[in-house]
mmCIF file of C-alpha atoms and ligand atoms in Angstrom:
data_model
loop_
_atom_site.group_PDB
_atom_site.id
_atom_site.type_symbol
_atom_site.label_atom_id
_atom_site.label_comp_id
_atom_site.label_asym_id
_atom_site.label_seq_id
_atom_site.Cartn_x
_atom_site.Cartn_y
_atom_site.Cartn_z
ATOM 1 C CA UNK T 1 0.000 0.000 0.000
ATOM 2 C CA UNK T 2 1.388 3.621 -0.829
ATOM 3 C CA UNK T 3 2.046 5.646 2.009
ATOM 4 C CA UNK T 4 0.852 9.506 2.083
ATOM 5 C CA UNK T 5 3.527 11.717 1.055
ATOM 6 C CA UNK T 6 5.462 12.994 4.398
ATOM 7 C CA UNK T 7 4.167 16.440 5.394
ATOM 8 C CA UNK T 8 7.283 19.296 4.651
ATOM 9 C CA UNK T 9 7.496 21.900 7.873
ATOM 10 C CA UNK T 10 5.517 25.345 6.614
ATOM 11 C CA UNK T 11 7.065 28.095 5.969
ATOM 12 C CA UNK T 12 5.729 31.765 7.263
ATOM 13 C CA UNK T 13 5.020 34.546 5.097
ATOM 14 C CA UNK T 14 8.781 35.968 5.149
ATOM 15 C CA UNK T 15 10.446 32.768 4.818
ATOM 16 C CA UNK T 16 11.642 32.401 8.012
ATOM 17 C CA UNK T 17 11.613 29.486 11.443
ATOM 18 C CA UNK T 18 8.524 27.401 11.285
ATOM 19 C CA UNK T 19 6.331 26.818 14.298
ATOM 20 C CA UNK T 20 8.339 25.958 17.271
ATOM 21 C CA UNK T 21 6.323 22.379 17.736
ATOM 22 C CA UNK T 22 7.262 21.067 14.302
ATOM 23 C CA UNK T 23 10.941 22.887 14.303
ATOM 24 C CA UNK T 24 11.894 20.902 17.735
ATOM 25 C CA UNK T 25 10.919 17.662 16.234
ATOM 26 C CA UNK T 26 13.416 17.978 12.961
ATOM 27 C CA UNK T 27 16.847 16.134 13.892
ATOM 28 C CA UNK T 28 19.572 18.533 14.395
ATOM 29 C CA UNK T 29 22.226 19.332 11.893
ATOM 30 C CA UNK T 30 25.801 17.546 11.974
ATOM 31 C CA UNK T 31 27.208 20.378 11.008
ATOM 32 C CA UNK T 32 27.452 23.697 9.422
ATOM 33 C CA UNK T 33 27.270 22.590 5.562
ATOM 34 C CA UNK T 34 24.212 20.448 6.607
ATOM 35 C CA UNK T 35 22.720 22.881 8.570
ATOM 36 C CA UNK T 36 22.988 25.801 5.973
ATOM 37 C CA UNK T 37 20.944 22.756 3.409
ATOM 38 C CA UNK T 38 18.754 22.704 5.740
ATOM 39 C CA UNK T 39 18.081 26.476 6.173
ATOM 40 C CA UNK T 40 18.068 26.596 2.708
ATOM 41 C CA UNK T 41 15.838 23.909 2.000
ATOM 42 C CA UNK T 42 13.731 25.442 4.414
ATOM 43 C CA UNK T 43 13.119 29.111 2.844
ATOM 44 C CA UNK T 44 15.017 30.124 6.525
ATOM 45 C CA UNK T 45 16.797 33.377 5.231
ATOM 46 C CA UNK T 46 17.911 34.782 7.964
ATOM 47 C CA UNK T 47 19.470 31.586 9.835
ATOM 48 C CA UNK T 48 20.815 30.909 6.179
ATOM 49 C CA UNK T 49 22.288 34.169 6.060
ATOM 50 C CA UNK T 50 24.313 33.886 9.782
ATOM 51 C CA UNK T 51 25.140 30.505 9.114
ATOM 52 C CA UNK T 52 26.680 31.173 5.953
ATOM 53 C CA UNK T 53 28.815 33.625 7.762
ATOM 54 C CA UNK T 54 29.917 31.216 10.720
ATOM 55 C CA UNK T 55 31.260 28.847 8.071
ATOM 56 C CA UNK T 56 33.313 31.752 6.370
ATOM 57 C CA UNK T 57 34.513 32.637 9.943
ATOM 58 C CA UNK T 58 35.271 29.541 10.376
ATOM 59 C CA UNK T 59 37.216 29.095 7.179
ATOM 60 C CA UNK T 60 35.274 26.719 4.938
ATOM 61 C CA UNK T 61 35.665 27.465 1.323
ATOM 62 C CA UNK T 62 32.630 29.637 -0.491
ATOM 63 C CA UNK T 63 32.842 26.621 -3.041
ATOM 64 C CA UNK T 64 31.966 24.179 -0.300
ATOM 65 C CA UNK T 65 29.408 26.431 1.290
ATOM 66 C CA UNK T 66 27.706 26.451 -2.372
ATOM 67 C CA UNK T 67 28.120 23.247 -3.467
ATOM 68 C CA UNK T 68 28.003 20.640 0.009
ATOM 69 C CA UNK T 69 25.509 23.329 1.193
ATOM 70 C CA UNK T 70 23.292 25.193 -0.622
ATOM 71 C CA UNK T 71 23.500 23.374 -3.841
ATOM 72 C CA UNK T 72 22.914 20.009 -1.417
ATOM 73 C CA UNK T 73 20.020 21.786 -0.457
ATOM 74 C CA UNK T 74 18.095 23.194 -3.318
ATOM 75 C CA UNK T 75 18.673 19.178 -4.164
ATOM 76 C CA UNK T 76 16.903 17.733 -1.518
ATOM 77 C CA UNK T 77 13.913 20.738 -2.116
ATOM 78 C CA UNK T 78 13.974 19.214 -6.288
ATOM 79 C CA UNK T 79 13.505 15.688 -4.523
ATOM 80 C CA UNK T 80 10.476 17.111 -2.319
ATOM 81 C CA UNK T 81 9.146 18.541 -5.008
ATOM 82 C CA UNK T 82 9.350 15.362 -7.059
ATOM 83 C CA UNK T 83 7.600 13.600 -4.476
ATOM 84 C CA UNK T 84 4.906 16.146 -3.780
ATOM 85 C CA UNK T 85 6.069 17.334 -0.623
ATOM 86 C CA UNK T 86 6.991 20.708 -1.465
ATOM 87 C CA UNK T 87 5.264 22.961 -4.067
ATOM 88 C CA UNK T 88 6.414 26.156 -6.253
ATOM 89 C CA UNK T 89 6.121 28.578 -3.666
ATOM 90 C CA UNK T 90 8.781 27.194 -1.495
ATOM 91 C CA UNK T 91 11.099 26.538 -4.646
ATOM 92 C CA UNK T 92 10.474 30.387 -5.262
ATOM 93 C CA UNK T 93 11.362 31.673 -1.364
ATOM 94 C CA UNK T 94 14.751 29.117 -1.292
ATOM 95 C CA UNK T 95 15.739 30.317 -5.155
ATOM 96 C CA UNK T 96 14.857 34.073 -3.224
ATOM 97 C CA UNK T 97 17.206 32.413 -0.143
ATOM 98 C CA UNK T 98 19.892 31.619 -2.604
ATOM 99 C CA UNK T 99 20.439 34.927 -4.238
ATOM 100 C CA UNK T 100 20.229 36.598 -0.624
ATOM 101 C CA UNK T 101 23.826 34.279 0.399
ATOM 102 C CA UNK T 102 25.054 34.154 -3.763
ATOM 103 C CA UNK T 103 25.520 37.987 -2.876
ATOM 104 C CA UNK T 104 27.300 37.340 0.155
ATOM 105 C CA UNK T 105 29.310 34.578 -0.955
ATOM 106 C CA UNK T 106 29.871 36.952 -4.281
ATOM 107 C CA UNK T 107 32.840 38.666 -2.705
ATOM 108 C CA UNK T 108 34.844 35.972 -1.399
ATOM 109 C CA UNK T 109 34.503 33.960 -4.483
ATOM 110 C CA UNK T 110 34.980 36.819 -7.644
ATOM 111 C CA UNK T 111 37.991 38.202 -6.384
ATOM 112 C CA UNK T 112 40.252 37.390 -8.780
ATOM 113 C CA UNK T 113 42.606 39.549 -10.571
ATOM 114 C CA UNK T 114 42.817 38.236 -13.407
ATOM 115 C CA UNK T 115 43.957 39.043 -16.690
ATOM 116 C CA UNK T 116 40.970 39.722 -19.496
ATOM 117 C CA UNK T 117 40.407 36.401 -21.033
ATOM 118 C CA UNK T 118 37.551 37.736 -23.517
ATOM 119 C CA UNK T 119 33.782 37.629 -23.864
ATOM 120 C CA UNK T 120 30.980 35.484 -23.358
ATOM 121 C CA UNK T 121 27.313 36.027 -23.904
ATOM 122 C CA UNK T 122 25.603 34.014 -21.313
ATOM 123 C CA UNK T 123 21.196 32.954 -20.515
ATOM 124 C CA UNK T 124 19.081 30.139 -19.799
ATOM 125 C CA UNK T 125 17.008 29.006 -22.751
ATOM 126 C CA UNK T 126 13.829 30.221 -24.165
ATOM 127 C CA UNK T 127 10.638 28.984 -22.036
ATOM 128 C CA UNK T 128 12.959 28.840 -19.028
ATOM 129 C CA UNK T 129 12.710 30.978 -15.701
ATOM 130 C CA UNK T 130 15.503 29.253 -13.703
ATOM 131 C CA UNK T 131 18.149 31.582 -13.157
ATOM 132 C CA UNK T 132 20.309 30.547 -10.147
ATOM 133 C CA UNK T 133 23.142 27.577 -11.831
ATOM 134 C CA UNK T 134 23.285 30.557 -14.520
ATOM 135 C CA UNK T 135 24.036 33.249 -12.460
ATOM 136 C CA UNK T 136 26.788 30.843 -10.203
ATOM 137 C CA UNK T 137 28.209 30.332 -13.285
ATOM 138 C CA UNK T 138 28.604 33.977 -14.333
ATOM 139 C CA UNK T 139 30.047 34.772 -10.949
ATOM 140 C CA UNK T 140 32.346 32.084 -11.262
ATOM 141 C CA UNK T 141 33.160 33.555 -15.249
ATOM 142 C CA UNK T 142 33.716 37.015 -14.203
ATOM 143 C CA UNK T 143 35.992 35.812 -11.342
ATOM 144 C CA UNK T 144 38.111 34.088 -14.381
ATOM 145 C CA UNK T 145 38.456 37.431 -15.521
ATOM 146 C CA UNK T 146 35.943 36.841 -18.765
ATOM 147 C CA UNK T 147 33.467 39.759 -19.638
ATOM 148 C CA UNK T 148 29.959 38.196 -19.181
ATOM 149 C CA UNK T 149 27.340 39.538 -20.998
ATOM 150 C CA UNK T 150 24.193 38.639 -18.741
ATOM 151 C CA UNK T 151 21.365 37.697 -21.330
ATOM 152 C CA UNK T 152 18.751 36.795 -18.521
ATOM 153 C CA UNK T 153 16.436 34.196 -18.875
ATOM 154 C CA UNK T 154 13.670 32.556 -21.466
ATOM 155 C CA UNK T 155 16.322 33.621 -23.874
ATOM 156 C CA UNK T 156 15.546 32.887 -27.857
ATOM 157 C CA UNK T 157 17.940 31.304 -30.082
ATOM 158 C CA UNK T 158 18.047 34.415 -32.163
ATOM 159 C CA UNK T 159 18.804 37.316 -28.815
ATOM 160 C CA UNK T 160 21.893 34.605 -28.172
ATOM 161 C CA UNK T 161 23.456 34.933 -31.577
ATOM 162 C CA UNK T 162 22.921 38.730 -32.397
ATOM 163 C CA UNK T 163 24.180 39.419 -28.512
ATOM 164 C CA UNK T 164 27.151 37.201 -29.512
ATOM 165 C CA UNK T 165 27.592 39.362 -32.857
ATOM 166 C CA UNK T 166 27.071 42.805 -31.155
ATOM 167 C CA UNK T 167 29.728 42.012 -28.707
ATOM 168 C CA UNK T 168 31.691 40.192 -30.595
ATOM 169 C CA UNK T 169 31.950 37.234 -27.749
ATOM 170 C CA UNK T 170 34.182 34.138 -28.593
ATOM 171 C CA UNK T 171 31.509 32.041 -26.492
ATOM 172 C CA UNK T 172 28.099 31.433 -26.477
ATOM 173 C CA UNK T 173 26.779 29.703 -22.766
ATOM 174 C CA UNK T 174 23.307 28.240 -22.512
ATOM 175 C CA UNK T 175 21.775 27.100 -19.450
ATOM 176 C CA UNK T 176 18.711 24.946 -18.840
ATOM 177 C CA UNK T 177 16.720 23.187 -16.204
ATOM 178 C CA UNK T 178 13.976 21.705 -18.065
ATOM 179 C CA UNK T 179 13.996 19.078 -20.430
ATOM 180 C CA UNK T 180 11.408 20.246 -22.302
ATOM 181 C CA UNK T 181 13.491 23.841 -23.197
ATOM 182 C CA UNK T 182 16.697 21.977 -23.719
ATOM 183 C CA UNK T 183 16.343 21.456 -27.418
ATOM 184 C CA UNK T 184 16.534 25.447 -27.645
ATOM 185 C CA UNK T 185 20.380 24.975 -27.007
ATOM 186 C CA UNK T 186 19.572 22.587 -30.622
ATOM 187 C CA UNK T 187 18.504 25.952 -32.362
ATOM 188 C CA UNK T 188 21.024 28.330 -30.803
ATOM 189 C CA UNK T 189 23.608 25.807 -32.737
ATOM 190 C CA UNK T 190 21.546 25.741 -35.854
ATOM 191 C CA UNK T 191 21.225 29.418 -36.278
ATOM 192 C CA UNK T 192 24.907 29.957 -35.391
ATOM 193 C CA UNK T 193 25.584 27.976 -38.297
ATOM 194 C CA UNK T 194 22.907 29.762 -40.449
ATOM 195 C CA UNK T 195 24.231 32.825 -39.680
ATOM 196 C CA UNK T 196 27.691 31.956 -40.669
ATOM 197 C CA UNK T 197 29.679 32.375 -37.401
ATOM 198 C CA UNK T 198 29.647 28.727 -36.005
ATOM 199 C CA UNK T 199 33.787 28.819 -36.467
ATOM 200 C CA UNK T 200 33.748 31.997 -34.563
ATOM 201 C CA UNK T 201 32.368 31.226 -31.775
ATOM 202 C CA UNK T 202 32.677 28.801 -29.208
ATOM 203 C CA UNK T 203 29.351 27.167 -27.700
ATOM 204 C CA UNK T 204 28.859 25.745 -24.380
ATOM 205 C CA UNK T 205 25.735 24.283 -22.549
ATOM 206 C CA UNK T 206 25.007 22.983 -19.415
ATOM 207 C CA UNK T 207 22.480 22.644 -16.629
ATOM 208 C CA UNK T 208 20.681 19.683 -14.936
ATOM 209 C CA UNK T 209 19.118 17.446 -18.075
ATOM 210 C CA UNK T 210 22.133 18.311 -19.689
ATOM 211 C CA UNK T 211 24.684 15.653 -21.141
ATOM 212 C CA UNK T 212 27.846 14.829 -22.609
ATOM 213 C CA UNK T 213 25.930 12.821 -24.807
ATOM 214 C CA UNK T 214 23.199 15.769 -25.366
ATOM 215 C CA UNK T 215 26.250 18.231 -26.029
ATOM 216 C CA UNK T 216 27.708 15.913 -28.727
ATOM 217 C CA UNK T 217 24.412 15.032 -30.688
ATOM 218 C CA UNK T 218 23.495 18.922 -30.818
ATOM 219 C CA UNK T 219 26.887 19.369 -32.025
ATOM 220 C CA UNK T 220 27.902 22.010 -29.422
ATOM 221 C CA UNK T 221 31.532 22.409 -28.164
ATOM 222 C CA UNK T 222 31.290 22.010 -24.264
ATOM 223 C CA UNK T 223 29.401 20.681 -21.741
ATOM 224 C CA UNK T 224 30.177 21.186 -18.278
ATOM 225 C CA UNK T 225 28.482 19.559 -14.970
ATOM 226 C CA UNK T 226 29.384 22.699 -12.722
ATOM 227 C CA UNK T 227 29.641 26.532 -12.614
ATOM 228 C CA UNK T 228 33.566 26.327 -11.734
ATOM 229 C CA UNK T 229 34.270 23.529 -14.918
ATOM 230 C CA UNK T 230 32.117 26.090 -17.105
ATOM 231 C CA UNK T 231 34.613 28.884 -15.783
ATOM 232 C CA UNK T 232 37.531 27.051 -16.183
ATOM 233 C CA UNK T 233 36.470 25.264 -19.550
ATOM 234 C CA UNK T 234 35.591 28.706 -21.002
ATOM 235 C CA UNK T 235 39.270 30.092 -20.036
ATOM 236 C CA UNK T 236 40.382 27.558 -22.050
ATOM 237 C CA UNK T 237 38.045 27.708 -25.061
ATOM 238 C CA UNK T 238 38.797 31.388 -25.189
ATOM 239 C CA UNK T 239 42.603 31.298 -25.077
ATOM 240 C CA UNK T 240 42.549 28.476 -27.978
ATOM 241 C CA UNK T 241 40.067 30.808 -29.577
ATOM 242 C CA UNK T 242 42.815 33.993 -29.666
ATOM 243 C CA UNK T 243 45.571 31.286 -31.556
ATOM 244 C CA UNK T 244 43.712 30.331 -33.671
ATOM 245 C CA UNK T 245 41.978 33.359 -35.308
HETATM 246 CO CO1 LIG F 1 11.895 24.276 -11.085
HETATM 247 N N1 LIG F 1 12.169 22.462 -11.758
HETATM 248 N N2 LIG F 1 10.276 24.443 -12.156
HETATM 249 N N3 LIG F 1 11.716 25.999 -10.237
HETATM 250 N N4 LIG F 1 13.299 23.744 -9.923
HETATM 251 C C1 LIG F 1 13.404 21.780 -11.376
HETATM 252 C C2 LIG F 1 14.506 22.050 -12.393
HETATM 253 C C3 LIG F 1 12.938 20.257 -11.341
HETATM 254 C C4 LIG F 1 14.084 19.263 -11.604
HETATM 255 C C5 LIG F 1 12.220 19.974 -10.009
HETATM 256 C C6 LIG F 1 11.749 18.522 -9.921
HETATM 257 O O1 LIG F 1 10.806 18.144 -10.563
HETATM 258 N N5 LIG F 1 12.419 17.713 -9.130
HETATM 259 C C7 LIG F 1 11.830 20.268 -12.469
HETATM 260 C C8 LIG F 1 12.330 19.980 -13.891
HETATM 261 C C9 LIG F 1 11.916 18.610 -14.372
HETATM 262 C C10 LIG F 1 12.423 18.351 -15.752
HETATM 263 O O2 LIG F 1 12.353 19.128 -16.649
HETATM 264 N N6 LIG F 1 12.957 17.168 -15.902
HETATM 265 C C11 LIG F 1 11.279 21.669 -12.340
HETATM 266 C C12 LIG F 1 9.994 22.066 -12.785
HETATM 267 C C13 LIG F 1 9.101 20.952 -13.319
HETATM 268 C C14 LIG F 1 9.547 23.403 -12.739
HETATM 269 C C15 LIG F 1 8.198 23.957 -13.216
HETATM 270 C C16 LIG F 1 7.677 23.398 -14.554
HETATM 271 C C17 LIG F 1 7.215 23.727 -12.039
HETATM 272 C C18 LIG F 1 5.791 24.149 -12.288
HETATM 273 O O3 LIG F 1 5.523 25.296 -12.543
HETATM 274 N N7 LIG F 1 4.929 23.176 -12.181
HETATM 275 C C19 LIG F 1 8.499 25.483 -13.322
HETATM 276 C C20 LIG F 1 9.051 25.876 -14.711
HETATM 277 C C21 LIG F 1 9.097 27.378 -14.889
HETATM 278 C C22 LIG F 1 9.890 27.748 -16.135
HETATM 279 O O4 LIG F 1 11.103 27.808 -16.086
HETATM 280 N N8 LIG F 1 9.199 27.962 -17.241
HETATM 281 C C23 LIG F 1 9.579 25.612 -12.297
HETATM 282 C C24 LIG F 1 9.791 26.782 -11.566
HETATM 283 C C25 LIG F 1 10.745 26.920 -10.589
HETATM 284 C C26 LIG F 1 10.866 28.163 -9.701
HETATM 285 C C27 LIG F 1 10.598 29.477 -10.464
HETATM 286 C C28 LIG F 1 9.852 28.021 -8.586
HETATM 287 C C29 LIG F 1 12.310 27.996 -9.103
HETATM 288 C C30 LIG F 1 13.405 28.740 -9.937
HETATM 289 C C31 LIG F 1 13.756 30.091 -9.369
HETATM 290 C C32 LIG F 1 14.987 30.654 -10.036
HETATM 291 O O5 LIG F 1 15.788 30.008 -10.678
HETATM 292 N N9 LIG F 1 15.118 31.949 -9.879
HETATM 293 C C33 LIG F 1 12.540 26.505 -9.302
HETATM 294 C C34 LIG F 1 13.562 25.775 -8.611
HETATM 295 C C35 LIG F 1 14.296 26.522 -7.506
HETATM 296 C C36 LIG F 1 13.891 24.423 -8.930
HETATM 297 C C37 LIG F 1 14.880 23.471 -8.227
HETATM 298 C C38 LIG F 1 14.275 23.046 -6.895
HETATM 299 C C39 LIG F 1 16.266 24.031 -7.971
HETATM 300 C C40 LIG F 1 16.987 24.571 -9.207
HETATM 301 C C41 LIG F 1 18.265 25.252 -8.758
HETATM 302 O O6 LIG F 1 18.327 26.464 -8.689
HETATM 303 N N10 LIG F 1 19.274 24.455 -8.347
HETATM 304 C C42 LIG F 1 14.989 22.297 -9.289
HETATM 305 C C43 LIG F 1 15.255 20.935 -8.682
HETATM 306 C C44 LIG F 1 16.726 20.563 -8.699
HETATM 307 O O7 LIG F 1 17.530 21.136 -9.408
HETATM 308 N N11 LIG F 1 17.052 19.524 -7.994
HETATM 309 C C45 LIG F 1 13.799 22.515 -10.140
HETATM 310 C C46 LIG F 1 20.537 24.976 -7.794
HETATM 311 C C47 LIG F 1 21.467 25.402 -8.941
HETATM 312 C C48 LIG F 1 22.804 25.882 -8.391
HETATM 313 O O8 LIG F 1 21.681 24.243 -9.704
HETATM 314 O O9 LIG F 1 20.655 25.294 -11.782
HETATM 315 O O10 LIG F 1 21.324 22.825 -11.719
HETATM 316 P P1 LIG F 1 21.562 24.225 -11.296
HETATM 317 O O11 LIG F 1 23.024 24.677 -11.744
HETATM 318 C C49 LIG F 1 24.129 23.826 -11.538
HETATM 319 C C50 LIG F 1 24.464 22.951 -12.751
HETATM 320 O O12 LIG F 1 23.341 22.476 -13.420
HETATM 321 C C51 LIG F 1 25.395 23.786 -13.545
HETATM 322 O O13 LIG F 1 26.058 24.631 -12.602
HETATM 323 C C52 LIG F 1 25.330 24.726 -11.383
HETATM 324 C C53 LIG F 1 26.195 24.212 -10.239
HETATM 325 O O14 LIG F 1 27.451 24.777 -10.202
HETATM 326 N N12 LIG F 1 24.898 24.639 -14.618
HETATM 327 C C54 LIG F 1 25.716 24.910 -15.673
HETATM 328 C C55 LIG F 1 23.752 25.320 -14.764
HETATM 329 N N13 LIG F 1 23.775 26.005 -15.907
HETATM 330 C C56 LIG F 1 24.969 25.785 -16.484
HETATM 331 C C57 LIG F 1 25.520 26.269 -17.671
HETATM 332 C C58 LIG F 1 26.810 25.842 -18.022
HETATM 333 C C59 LIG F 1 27.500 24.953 -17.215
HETATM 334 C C60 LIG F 1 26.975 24.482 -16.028
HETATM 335 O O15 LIG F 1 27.436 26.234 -19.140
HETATM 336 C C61 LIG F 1 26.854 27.204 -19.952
#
């Protein structure tokens, strides 16, 4: 026999501790990475916020803080959600959570000093709203020392190549979340091509659905799993981009 889905702890109108009863009865945290998943997870902005700051005190790495906690969160809310045990509004008030500590975080991980690398032109798909892995990844580009041009979101094949002509960026980075707006990344290929700059330009997707496999049969140049490979990757695509024009 199914069981009912297990009832997630309510959230109050500012995102914040839930009712005292139900709080108590959660186990507590092992320690600060799990706990700031947890705040996360839990739309808790403020505790997020302090707790974020304890583990920079503390000295744990703003890459750890994103990735064993935040990102470990914002998991574990996708899994709720899967199972119909959280709904849109709390994936809206933890993506709100996680641009409140991104900015805090911002500091600590864009300093970089870095020479200019070149250009990229950078949005999630068209049809897509999901903005967070793209914005990690242009903080994580701009600390590489690339210029980013920010695109946004529900972004059409057609705004990604003229932004790439305007500003003459050697790369193109799509991001998507859904895998019915993946095939976009499909067009944004096609119409590079079309347009006569596919050797120009170097393309690069990523985001959950996204695959090697996806990245080969679309016949884009890069996929990458995480914001710091996209960074990194894109360095690299950019420098071989400079020999060889
Ligand atoms: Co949505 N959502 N969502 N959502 N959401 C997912 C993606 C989902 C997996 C949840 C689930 O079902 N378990 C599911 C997609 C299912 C699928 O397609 N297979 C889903 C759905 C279904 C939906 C709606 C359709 C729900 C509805 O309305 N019924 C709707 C769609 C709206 C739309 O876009 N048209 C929707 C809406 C939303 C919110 C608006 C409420 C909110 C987004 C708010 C925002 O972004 N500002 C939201 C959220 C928060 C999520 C989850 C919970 C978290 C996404 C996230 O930010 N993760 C997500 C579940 C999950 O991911 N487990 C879910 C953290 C972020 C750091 O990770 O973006 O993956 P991510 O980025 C990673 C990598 O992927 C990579 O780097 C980052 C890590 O370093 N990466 C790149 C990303 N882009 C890259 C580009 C690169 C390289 C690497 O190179 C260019």
């Amino acid at each position: 026999m199914d069981l009912p889905p297990e009832p997630r702890r309510k959230l109050d109108g500012a995102g914040q501790a839930a009712p005292p009863q139900q709080a108590a009865r959660e186990e507590a945290p092992a320690d600060l990475l799990s706990a700031i998943a947890s705040a996360l997870e839990h739309g808790q902005q403020k505790k997020l916020l302090s707790l974020c700051r304890q583990a920079l005190d503390q000295g744990y790495s703003p890459d750890d803080i994103l990735s064993k906690g935040m990102v470990k969160g914002m998991s574990d809310l996708g899994d709720a959600f899967s199972a119909n045990r959280a709904f849109v509004p709390e994936m809206l008030i933890a993506a709100r959570c996680m641009t409140a500590a991104m900015e805090l975080l911002k500091p600590h991980m864009a300093a970089s000093g870095h020479e200019p690398v070149g250009s990229a032109c950078l949005g999630t798909v068209q049809g897509d709203m999901h903005d967070i892995g793209k914005n990690l990844v242009k903080i994580m580009m701009e600390g590489s020392g690339i210029q980013v041009i920010d695109l946004g979101v529900d972004v059409s094949p057609q705004q990604f190549i003229d932004a790439a002509q305007q500003h003459h960026c050697g790369i193109i980075a799509c991001s998507s979340l859904l895998t019915t707006t993946m095939q976009g990344m499909r067009q944004v290929v096609e119409l590079a091509r079309a347009r006569g700059i596919r050797d120009q330009v170097k393309i690069m997707v990523g985001g959950a659905p996204i695959s090697q496999a996806f990245c080969d049969e679309i016949g884009a140049d890069a996929y990458t799993p995480d914001a710091g490979t996209a960074a990194r990757t894109a360095v690299a695509l950019l420098r071989a981009l400079k020999h060889s024009l």
